[in-house]
Amino acid sequence: MNEILTVNGLRFKPFLRVDTIQEQVRRVAAEIRNDYEGKSPIFLCVLNGAFVFAADLYRELAMTNSKIQFVKYSSYEGTNTTGEVKQVIGLSENVEGKDIIIIEDIVDTGLTAVKMIDDLRKLNPASIRFATLLHKQESSKTGFVPDYIAFSIPPLFVVGYGLDLDGKARNLPEIYINCDEE
Ligand code: IMP
């Protein structure tokens, strides 16, 4: 993990290694397991980016009474948010009275998170919490702070471990950061 990668003409350097990621996934899983002991939450994996984190987190949780569902929101074009958040795939399960934990890859401006939570509240769940792999605290336009955060990172574009640049580089096992923006 020492090479510079080029994706769509942008250069990326290694940022978070597999071991470091797995260590934080285990920490977040332990926190959630502890907080939801005796409960049967529904996890909501936000497609596309969160599918790798969600797969690792969900297996690490080993909460056999829980379920996982998939929703899809879209706001990004290239490396910029469009500011308009659209729901593209919705829920297929009744979440009324249920404890919901959203699993997201990254919280940047917080607009997607706020929109998603607003939408979900209308379905009357018992509770909603938010777990994210990455949090770009300095980019927040909403003041939204996730309940579970694996890593807080600088406001630079990252790819790998599910995160993409125009659909590319999701399958990198490690997380790479844009070194042209620094
Ligand atoms: P927000 O609505 O601005 O918080 O953006 C959330 C969404 O933007 C995430 O689910 C990602 O799809 C995308 N995003 C934000 N920053 C990055 C990044 O650094 N790499 C890849 N996708 C990103």
Coordinates of C-alpha atoms in Angstrom, one line a residue, residues 9-178:
G9 CA -7.3 12.1 -13.7
L10 CA -7.1 12.8 -9.9
R11 CA -4.2 11.4 -7.8
F12 CA -4.9 9.5 -4.6
K13 CA -2.5 8.3 -1.9
P14 CA -3.0 5.5 0.7
F15 CA -4.8 6.8 3.8
L16 CA -6.4 4.1 5.9
R17 CA -5.1 0.5 5.9
V18 CA -7.1 -2.7 6.1
D19 CA -6.0 -3.4 9.7
T20 CA -6.8 0.1 10.9
I21 CA -10.3 0.0 9.2
Q22 CA -11.0 -3.4 10.7
E23 CA -9.9 -2.3 14.2
Q24 CA -12.4 0.6 14.1
V25 CA -15.2 -1.6 12.6
R26 CA -14.8 -3.9 15.6
R27 CA -14.9 -0.9 18.0
V28 CA -18.1 0.5 16.4
A29 CA -19.7 -3.0 16.4
A30 CA -18.9 -3.4 20.1
E31 CA -20.5 0.0 20.9
I32 CA -23.6 -0.9 19.0
R33 CA -23.9 -4.4 20.5
N34 CA -23.6 -2.9 23.9
D35 CA -26.2 -0.2 23.3
Y36 CA -28.7 -2.6 21.7
E37 CA -28.4 -5.5 24.1
G38 CA -31.8 -7.4 24.2
K39 CA -33.2 -5.4 21.3
S40 CA -33.9 -6.3 17.6
P41 CA -32.8 -3.3 15.6
I42 CA -33.2 -3.0 11.8
F43 CA -30.0 -1.8 10.1
L44 CA -30.4 0.4 7.0
C45 CA -27.4 0.2 4.6
V46 CA -27.3 3.2 2.4
L47 CA -26.3 2.2 -1.1
N48 CA -24.1 2.3 -3.0
G49 CA -21.1 3.4 -0.9
A50 CA -21.9 1.7 2.4
F51 CA -22.2 -1.9 1.2
V52 CA -18.6 -2.8 2.1
F53 CA -18.6 -1.2 5.5
A54 CA -22.1 -2.6 6.2
A55 CA -21.1 -6.1 5.3
D56 CA -18.1 -6.0 7.6
L57 CA -20.0 -4.2 10.4
Y58 CA -23.1 -6.5 10.2
R59 CA -21.0 -9.7 10.4
E60 CA -18.9 -8.3 13.2
L61 CA -22.1 -7.4 15.2
A62 CA -23.3 -10.9 15.1
M63 CA -26.7 -9.8 16.4
T64 CA -28.9 -12.6 15.2
N65 CA -32.1 -10.9 16.2
S66 CA -31.3 -7.9 13.9
K67 CA -32.2 -7.4 10.2
I68 CA -30.6 -5.5 7.4
Q69 CA -32.4 -3.5 4.7
F70 CA -31.0 -1.4 1.8
V71 CA -31.9 2.1 0.7
K72 CA -30.4 4.3 -1.9
Y73 CA -29.9 8.1 -1.9
S74 CA -28.0 10.1 -4.4
S75 CA -26.5 13.6 -4.3
Y76 CA -23.0 13.4 -5.8
E77 CA -21.6 14.1 -9.3
G78 CA -17.9 13.6 -9.6
T79 CA -16.2 15.0 -6.5
N80 CA -18.9 17.6 -5.7
T81 CA -22.3 17.4 -3.9
T82 CA -25.2 18.7 -6.0
G83 CA -26.9 19.8 -2.8
E84 CA -30.1 18.0 -3.9
V85 CA -30.6 14.6 -2.2
K86 CA -32.8 12.1 -4.0
Q87 CA -34.2 8.8 -2.7
V88 CA -33.6 6.3 -5.5
I89 CA -34.5 3.0 -3.7
G90 CA -36.9 2.9 -0.7
L91 CA -37.6 0.6 2.2
S92 CA -39.4 -2.7 1.8
E93 CA -40.1 -3.3 5.4
N94 CA -42.5 -1.7 7.9
V95 CA -40.3 0.1 10.5
E96 CA -43.1 1.4 12.7
G97 CA -42.1 1.0 16.4
K98 CA -38.7 -0.5 15.4
D99 CA -35.2 0.7 16.4
I100 CA -33.4 1.8 13.2
I101 CA -29.6 2.1 12.8
I102 CA -28.6 3.8 9.5
I103 CA -25.2 2.6 8.1
E104 CA -23.6 5.1 5.8
D105 CA -20.1 5.3 4.3
I106 CA -19.4 9.0 4.7
V107 CA -21.1 12.1 6.2
D108 CA -19.8 15.1 4.3
T109 CA -22.2 18.2 4.4
G110 CA -24.7 16.1 6.4
L111 CA -27.5 16.8 3.8
T112 CA -28.1 13.2 2.9
A113 CA -28.2 12.2 6.6
V114 CA -30.7 14.9 7.6
K115 CA -33.0 14.1 4.6
M116 CA -32.9 10.4 5.3
I117 CA -33.7 10.9 9.0
D118 CA -36.5 13.3 8.1
D119 CA -38.0 10.7 5.7
L120 CA -37.7 7.9 8.2
R121 CA -39.3 9.8 11.1
K122 CA -42.5 9.9 9.1
L123 CA -42.6 6.1 9.3
N124 CA -42.8 6.3 13.1
P125 CA -39.9 4.1 14.2
A126 CA -39.1 3.8 17.9
S127 CA -35.7 5.3 17.5
I128 CA -33.2 6.3 14.8
R129 CA -29.4 6.2 15.2
F130 CA -26.7 6.8 12.6
A131 CA -23.4 4.9 12.1
T132 CA -20.9 6.1 9.6
L133 CA -17.5 4.9 8.5
L134 CA -16.2 8.4 7.8
H135 CA -17.1 11.8 9.0
K136 CA -15.8 15.0 7.4
Q137 CA -16.6 17.2 10.4
E138 CA -15.3 20.4 8.8
S139 CA -17.6 20.0 5.7
S140 CA -20.8 20.0 7.8
K141 CA -23.5 22.4 6.5
T142 CA -26.1 21.0 8.9
G143 CA -24.4 20.5 12.3
F144 CA -25.4 16.9 12.1
V145 CA -23.2 14.6 14.2
P146 CA -23.5 10.8 13.7
D147 CA -24.0 8.6 16.7
Y148 CA -21.3 6.1 15.7
I149 CA -18.2 7.2 13.8
A150 CA -15.3 4.9 12.8
F151 CA -13.1 7.7 11.6
S152 CA -13.2 11.6 11.5
I153 CA -11.3 12.7 8.4
P154 CA -10.2 16.0 6.8
P155 CA -12.5 17.5 4.1
L156 CA -10.7 15.8 1.2
F157 CA -12.1 13.4 -1.3
V158 CA -11.5 9.7 -0.5
V159 CA -12.1 6.5 -2.5
G160 CA -11.9 2.7 -1.7
Y161 CA -13.6 0.3 0.7
G162 CA -17.0 1.1 -1.0
L163 CA -16.4 4.8 -1.7
D164 CA -16.2 5.8 -5.3
L165 CA -15.3 8.5 -7.8
D166 CA -18.0 8.4 -10.5
G167 CA -18.5 4.7 -9.8
K168 CA -14.8 3.8 -9.8
A169 CA -12.4 2.6 -7.2
R170 CA -15.0 1.1 -4.8
N171 CA -13.3 -2.2 -4.8
L172 CA -10.0 -1.0 -3.3
P173 CA -9.6 -2.8 0.0
E174 CA -8.0 0.3 1.6
I175 CA -9.0 3.9 1.7
Y176 CA -7.1 6.4 -0.5
I177 CA -7.2 10.2 -0.2
N178 CA -7.0 12.8 -2.9

